[in-house]
CSV table of C-alpha atoms and ligand atoms in Angstrom, one decimal:
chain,number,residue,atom,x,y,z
Y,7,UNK,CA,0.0,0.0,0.0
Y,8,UNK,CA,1.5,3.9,-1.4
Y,9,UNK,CA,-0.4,7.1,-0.4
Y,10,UNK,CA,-2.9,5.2,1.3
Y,11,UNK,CA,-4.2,3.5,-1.8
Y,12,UNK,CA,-3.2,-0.4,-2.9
Y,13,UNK,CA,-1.5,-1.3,-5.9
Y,14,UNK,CA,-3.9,-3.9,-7.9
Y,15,UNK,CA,-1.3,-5.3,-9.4
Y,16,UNK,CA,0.3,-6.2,-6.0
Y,17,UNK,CA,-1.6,-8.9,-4.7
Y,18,UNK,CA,-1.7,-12.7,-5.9
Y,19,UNK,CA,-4.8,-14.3,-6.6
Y,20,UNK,CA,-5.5,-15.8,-3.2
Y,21,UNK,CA,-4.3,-12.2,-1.6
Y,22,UNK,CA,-7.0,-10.4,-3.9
Y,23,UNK,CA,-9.5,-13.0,-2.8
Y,24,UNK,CA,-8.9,-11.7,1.0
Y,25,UNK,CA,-9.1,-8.1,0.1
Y,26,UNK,CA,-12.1,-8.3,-1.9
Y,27,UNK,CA,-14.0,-9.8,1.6
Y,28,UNK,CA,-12.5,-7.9,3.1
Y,29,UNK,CA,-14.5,-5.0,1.4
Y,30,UNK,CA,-17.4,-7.1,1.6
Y,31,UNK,CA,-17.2,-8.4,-1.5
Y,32,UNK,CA,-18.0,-12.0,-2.9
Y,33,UNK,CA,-14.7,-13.9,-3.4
Y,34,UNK,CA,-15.4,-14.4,-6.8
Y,35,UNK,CA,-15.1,-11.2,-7.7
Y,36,UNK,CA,-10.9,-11.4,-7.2
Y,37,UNK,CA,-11.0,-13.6,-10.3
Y,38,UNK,CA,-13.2,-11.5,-12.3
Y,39,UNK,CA,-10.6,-9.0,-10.9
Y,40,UNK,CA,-7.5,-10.9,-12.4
Y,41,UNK,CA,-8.8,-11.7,-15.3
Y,42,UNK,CA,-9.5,-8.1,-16.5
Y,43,UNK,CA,-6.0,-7.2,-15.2
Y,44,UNK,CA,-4.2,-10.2,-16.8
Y,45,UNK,CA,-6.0,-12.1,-19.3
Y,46,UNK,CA,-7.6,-9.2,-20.8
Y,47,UNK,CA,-5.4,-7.0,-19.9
Y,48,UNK,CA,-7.4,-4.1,-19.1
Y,49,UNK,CA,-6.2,-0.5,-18.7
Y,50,UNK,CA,-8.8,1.4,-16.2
Y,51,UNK,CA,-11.6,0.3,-14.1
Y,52,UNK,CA,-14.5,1.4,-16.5
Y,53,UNK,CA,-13.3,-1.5,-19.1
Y,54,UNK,CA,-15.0,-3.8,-16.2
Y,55,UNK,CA,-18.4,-3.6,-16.6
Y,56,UNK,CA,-18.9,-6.6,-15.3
Y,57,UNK,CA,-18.5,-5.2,-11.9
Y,58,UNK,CA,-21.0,-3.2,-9.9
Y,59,UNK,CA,-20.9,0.6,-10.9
Y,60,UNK,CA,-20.2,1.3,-6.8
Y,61,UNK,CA,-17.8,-1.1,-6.5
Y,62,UNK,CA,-15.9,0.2,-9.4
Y,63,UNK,CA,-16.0,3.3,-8.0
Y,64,UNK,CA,-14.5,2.3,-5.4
Y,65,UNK,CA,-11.9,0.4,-6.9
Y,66,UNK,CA,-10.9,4.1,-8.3
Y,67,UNK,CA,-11.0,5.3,-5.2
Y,68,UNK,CA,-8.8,2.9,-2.8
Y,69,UNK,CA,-6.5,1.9,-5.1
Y,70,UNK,CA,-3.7,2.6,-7.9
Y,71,UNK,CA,-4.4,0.8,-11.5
Y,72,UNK,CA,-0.9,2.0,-12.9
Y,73,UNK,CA,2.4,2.3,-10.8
Y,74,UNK,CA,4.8,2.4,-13.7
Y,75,UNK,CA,4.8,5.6,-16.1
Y,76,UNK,CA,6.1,4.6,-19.6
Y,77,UNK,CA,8.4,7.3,-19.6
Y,78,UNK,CA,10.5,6.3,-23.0
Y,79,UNK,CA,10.7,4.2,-25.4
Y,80,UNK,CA,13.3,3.4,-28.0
Y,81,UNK,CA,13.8,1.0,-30.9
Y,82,UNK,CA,16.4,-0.8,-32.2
Y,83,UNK,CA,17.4,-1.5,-36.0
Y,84,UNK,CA,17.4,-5.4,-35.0
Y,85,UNK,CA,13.4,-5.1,-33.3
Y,86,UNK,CA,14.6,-5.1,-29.6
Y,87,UNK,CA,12.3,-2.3,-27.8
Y,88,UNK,CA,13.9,-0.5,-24.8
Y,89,UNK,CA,11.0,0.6,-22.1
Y,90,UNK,CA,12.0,3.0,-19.5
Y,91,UNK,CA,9.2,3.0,-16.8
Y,92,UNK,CA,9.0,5.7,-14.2
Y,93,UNK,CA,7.8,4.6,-10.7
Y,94,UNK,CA,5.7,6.4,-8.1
Y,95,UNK,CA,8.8,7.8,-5.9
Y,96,UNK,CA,10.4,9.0,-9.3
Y,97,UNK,CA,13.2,6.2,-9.6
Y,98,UNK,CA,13.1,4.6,-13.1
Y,99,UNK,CA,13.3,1.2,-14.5
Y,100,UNK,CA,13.7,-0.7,-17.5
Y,101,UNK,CA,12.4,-3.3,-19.6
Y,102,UNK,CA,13.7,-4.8,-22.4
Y,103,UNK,CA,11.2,-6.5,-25.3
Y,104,UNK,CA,13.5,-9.1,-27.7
Y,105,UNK,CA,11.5,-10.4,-30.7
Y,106,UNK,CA,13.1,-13.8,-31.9
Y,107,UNK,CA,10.2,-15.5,-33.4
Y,108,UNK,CA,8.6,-17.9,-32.5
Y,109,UNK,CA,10.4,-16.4,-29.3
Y,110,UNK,CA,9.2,-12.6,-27.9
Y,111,UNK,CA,10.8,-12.5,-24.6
Y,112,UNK,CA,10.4,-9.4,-22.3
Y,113,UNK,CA,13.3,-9.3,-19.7
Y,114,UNK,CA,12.6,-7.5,-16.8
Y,115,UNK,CA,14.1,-5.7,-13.9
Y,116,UNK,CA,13.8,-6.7,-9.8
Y,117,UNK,CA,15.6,-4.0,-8.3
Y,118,UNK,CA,16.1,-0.2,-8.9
Y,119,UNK,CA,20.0,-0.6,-9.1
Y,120,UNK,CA,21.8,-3.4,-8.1
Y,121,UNK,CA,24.0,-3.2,-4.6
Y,122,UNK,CA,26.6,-6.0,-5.9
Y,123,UNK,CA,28.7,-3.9,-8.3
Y,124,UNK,CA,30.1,-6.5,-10.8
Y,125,UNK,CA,32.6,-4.9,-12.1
Y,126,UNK,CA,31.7,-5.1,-15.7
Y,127,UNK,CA,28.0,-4.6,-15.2
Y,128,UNK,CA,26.6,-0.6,-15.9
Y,129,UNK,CA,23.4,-1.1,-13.7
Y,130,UNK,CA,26.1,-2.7,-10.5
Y,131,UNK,CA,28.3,0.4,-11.0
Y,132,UNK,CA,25.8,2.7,-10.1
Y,133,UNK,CA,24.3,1.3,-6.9
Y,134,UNK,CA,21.2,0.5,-5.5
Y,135,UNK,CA,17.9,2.5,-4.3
Y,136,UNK,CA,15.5,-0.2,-3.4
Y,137,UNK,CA,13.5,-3.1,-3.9
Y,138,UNK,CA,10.4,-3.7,-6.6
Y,139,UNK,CA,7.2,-5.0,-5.2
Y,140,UNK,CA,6.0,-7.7,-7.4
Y,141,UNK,CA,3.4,-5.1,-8.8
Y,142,UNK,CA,5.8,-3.1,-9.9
Y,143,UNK,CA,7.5,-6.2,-11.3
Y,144,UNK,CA,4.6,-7.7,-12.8
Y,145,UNK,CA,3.0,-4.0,-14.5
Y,146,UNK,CA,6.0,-4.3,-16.7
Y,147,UNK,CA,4.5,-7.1,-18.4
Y,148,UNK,CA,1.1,-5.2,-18.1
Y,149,UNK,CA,2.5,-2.2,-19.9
Y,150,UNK,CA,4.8,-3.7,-22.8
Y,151,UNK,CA,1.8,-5.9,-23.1
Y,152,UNK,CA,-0.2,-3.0,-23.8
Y,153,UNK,CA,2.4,-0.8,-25.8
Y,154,UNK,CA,3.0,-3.5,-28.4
Y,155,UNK,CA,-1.0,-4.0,-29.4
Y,156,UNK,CA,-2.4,-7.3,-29.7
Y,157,UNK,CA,0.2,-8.7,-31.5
Y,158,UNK,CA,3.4,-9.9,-30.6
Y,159,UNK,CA,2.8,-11.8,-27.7
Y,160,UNK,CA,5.0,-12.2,-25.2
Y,161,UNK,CA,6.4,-15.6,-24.5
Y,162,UNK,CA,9.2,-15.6,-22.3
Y,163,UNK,CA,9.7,-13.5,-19.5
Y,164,UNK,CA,13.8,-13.6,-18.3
Y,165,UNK,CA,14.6,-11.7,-14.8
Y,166,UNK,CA,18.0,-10.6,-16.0
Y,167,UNK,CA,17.2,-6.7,-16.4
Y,168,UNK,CA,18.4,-4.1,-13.5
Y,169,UNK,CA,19.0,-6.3,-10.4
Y,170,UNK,CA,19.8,-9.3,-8.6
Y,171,UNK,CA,16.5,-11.0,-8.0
Y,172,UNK,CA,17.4,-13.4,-5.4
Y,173,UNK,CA,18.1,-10.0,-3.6
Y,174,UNK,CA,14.1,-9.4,-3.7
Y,175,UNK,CA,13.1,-13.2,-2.8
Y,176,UNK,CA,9.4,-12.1,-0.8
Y,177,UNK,CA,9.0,-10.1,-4.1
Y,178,UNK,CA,10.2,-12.1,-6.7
Y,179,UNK,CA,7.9,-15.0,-5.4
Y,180,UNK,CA,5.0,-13.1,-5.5
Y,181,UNK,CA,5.3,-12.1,-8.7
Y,182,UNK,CA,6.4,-15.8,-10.0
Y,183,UNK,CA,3.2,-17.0,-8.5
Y,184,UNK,CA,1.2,-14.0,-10.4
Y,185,UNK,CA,3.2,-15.1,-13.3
Y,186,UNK,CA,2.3,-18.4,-13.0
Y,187,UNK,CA,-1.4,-19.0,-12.0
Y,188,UNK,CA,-3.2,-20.3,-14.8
Y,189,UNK,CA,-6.2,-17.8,-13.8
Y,190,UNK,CA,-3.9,-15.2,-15.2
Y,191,UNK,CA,-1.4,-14.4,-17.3
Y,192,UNK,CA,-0.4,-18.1,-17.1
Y,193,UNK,CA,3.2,-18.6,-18.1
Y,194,UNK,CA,4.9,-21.7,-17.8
Y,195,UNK,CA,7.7,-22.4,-15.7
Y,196,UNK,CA,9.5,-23.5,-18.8
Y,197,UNK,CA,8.7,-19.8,-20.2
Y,198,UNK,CA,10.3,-18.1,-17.1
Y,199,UNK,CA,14.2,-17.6,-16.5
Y,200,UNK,CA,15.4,-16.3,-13.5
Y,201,UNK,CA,19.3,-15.5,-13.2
Y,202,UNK,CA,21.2,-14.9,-10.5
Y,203,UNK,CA,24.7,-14.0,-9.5
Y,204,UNK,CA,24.7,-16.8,-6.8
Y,205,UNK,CA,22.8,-15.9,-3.8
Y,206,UNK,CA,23.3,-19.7,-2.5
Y,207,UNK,CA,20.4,-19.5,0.0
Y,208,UNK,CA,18.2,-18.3,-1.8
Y,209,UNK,CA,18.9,-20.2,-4.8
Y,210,UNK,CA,18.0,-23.1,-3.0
Y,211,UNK,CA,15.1,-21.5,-1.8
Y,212,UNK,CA,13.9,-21.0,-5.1
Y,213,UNK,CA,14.6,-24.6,-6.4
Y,214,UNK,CA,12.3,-25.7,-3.7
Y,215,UNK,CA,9.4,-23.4,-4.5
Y,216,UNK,CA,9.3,-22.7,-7.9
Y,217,UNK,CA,11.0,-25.1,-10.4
Y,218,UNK,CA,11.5,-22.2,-13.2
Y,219,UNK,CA,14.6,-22.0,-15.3
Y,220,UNK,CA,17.9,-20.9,-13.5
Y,221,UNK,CA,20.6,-18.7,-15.2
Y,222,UNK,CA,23.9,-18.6,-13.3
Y,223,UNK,CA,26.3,-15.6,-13.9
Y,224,UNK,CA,29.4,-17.1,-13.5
Y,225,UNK,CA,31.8,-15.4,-15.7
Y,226,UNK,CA,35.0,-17.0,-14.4
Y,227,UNK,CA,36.4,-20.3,-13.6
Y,228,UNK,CA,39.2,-19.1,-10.5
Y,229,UNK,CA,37.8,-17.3,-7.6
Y,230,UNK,CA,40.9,-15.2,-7.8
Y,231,UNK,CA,39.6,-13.8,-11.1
Y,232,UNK,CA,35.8,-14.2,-9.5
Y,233,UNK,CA,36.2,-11.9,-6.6
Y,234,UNK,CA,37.2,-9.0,-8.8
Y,235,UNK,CA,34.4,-9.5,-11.0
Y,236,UNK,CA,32.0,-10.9,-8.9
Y,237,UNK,CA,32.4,-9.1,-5.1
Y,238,UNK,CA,29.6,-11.3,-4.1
Y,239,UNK,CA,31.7,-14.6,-4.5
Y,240,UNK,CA,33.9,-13.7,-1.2
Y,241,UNK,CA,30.8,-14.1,0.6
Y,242,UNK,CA,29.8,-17.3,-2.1
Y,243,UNK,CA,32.8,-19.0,-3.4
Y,244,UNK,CA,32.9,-21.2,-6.4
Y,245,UNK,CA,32.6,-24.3,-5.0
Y,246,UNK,CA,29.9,-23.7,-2.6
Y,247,UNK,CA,28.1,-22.5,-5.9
Y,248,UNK,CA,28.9,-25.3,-7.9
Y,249,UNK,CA,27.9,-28.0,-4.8
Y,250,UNK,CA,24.5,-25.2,-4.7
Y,251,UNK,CA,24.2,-26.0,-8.6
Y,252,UNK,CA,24.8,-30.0,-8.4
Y,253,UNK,CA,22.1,-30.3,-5.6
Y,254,UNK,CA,19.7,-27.9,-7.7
Y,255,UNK,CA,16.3,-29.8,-7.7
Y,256,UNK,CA,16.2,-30.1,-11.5
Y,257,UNK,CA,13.4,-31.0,-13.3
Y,258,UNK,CA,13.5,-33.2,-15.4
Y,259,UNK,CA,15.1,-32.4,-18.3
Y,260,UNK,CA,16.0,-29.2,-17.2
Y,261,UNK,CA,19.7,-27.8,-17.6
Y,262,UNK,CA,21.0,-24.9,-15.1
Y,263,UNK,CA,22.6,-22.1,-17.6
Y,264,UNK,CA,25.9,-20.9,-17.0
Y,265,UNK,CA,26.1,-17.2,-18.4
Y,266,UNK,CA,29.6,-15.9,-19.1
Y,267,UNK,CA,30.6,-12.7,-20.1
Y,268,UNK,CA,33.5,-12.7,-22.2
Y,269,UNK,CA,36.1,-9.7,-21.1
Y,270,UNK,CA,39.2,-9.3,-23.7
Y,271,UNK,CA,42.5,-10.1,-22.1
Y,272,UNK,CA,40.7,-10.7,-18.8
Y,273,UNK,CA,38.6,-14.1,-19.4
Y,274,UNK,CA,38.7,-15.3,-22.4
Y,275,UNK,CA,42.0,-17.4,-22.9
Y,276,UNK,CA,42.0,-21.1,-23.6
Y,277,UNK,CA,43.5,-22.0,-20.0
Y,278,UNK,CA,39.8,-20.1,-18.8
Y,279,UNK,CA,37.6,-22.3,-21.2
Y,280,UNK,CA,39.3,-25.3,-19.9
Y,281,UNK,CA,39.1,-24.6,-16.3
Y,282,UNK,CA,35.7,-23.7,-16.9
Y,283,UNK,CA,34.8,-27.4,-18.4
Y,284,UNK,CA,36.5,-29.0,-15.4
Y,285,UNK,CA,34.6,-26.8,-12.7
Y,286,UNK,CA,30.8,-27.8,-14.8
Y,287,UNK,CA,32.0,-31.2,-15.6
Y,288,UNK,CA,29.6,-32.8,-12.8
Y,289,UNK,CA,26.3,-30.5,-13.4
Y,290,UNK,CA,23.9,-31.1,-16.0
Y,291,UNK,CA,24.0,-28.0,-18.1
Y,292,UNK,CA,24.9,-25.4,-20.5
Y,293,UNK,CA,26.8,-22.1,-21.2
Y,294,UNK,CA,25.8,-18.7,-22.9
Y,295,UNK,CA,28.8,-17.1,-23.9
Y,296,UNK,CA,28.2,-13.0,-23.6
Y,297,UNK,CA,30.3,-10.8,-25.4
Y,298,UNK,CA,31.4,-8.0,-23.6
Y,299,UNK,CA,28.4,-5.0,-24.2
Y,300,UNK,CA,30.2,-1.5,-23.4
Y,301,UNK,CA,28.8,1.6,-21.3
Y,302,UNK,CA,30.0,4.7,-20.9
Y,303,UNK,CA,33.1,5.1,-18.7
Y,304,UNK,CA,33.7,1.0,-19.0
Y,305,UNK,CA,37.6,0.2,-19.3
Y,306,UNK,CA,37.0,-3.6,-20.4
Y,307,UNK,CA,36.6,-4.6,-24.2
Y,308,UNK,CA,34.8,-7.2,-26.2
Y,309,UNK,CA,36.9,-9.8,-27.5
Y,310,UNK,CA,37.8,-11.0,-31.2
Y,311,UNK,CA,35.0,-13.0,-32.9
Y,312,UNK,CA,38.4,-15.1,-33.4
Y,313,UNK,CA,38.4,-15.4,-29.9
Y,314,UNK,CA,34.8,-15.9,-28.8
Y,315,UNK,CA,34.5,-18.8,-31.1
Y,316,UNK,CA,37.5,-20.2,-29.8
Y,317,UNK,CA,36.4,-20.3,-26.4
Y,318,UNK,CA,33.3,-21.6,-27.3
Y,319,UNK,CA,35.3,-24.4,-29.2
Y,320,UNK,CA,37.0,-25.6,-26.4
Y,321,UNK,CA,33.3,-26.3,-24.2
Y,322,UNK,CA,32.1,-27.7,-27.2
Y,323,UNK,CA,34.7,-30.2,-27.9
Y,324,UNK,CA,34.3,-31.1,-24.2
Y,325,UNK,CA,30.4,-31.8,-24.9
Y,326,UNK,CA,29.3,-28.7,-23.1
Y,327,UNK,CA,26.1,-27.1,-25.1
Y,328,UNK,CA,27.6,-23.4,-25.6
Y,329,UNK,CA,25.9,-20.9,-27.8
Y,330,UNK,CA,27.1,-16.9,-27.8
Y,331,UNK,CA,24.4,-14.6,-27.1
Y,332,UNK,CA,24.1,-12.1,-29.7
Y,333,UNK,CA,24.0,-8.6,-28.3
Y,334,UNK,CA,20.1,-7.5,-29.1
Y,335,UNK,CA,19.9,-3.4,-29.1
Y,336,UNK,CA,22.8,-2.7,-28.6
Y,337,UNK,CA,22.0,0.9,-30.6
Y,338,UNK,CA,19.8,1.5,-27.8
Y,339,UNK,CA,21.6,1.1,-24.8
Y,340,UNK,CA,19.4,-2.2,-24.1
Y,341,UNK,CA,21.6,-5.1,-24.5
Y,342,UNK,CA,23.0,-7.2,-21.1
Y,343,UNK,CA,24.7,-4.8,-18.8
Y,344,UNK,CA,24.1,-1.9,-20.2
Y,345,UNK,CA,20.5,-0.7,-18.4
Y,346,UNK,CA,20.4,2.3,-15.9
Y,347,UNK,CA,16.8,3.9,-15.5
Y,348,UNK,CA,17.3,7.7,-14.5
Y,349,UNK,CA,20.4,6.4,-12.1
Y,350,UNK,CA,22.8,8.3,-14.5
Y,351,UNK,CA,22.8,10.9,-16.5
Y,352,UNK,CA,22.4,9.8,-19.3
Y,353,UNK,CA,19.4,11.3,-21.3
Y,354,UNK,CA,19.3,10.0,-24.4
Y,355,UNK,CA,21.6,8.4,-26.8
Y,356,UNK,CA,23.1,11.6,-28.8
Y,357,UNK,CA,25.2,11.8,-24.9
Y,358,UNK,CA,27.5,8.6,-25.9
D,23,SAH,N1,21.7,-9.8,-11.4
D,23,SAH,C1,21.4,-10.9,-12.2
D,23,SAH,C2,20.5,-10.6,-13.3
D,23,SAH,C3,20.7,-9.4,-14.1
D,23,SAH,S1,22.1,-9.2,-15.1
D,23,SAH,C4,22.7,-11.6,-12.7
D,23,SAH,O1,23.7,-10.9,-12.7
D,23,SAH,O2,22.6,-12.7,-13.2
D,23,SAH,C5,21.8,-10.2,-16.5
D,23,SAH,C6,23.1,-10.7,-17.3
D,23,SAH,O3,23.8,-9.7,-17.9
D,23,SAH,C7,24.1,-11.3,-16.3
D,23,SAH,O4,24.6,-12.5,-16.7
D,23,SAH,C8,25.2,-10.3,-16.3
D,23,SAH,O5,26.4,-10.8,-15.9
D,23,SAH,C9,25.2,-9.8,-17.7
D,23,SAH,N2,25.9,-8.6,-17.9
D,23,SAH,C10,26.1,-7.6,-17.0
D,23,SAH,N3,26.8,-6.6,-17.5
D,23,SAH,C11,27.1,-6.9,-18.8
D,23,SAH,C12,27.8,-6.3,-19.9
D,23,SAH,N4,28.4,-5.1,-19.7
D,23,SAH,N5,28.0,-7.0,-21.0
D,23,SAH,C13,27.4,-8.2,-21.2
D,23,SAH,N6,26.7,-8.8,-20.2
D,23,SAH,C14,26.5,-8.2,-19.0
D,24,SF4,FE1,23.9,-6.8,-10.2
D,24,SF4,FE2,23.7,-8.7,-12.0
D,24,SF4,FE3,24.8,-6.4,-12.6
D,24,SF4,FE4,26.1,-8.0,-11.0
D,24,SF4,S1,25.6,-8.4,-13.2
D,24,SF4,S2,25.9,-5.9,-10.7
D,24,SF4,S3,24.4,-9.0,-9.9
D,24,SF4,S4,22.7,-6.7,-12.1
């Protein structure tokens, strides 16, 4: 609750079920509720005439239908669509829409900021504000939804925009499970990716609740080299990850994802890619190699294509699925790494 007033987009099914008796209401109303915000995806209280005209009112009254502006938009030359949203205290987010058909996945951000400043990561090297709620997390959807029409539809939802979500567990749960009831929106777990730096705790929180994919940024094979890229691996070493990712509850036929950004001179020589097969060697999985994306004021570099297929051809020879992830807007500031919200000062793109 903001202002006195309730987000709608903040409550799961069974919370909205409680609210509405709450107002002495008749529980079904909640799923006539949800389905106007999430199937038909609605975008004011008059579309719902299938609630009472007082009760609508109401509705007005008490609570907050939008949380996010759409403050920007930008498009890229390859189809990728950059959303900057602004949020009720004035901190901004992004969301990044990737058309691959049959594929339209929206990646979305848990966190204004990010408080574990990878070193090669633009959103880290700001810092952090705060938390999203899951409304806030889930209106993203809600609003590219709404910005691209009725057609594409989005697919695939990956939490790998500003944030580390397993730094937002309460929130990041609540907004799976909005994600995820089939009354709704109705995603499947196979549809939803979820990456994290490591947070081993919660990682095995997660396994037990919600058996979604997992992404693991790992980006090097040494904790030497780790701990300078990855702060947060003094706290979670590598092989307390790698004993986290072995004991994973898997689903079936589910592989963990290794991400790995590939830094010039830094991580991308041939005694890395084998170090890195002998540290996955026991988990069932694969890698997505990430070329370097730059931001302003960033010292590393991209390697050679020479050199990112190289590295690749070591895993692969070693039987480890590894495709390269090929940078989508990067013209717009909207590839891996490179999203900031109003944290800097950038305003548009003529300032790079
Ligand atoms: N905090 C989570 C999710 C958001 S980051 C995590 O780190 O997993 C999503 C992915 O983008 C991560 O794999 C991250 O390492 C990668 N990334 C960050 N900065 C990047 C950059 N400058 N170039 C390419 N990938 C980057
Ligand atoms: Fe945070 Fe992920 Fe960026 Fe690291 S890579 S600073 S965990 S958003």
């Amino acid at each position: 609750m903001r202002d006195g007033r309730y987000h709608i987009r903040n409550f799961t099914l069974p919370e909205l079920e409680e609210w509405v008796q709450r107002l002495g209401e008749k529980r079904y109303r909640a799923r006539q509720i949800f389905q106007h915000l999430y199937v038909r995806n609605v975008s004011s209280w008059d579309a719902c005439t299938d609630l009472s005209k007082s009760f609508r009112a109401k509705l007005e009254a008490i609570t907050i239908f939008d949380a996010l502006v759409l403050k920007k938009e930008f498009c890229s030359s390859d189809g990728t669509r950059r959303f900057v949203f602004e949020l009720r205290d004035g901190y901004q987010i992004e969301s990044v829409f990737i058309p691959d058909p049959p594929r339209y996945t929206l990646c979305v951000s848990s966190q204004v900021g990010c408080p574990l400043g990878c070193a090669f990561c633009y959103t880290g090297s700001l810092g952090y504000r705060r938390n999203l709620t899951a409304g806030e997390i889930i209106e993203q959807y809600s609003q590219v939804r709404r910005a691209l029409g009725s057609k594409p539809r989005i697919t695939n939802i990956v939490f790998m925009g500003m944030g580390e979500p397993l730094l937002n567990e309460k929130e990041l749960y609540r907004s799976l499970a909005i994600f995820l009831d089939s009354r709704g929106v109705s995603f499947s777990h196979r549809r939803i990716t979820v990456s994290t730096v490591g947070i081993i705790p919660a990682m095995r929180r997660l396994g037990e609740s919600y058996p979604v994919n997992l992404a693991v940024s790992l980006h090097a094979p040494t904790d030497e080299l780790r701990n300078e890229l990855v702060p947060i691996n003094k706290r979670y070493p590598l092989s307390e990850l790698i004993r986290a990712c072995r004991e994973y509850p898997l689903p079936r036929r589910k592989r963990i994802t290794f991400e790995y950004v590939l830094l010039k001179g830094v991580n991308d020589s041939e005694f890395h890619a084998r170090k890195l097969v002998s540290l996955l060697a026991p988990i069932r999985c694969k890698v997505n190699l990430i070329p370097f994306n730059p931001f302003p004021g960033s010292s590393f570099e991209r390697p050679s294509e020479e050199r990112i297929l190289a590295f690749q051809r070591v895993l692969l020879d070693c039987n480890i699925t590894t495709t390269i992830r090929t940078s989508r807007g990067l013209d717009i500031l909207a590839a891996c790494g490179q999203l900031a919200g109003n944290l800097d000062a950038r305003e548009d793109l003529r300032q790079w």
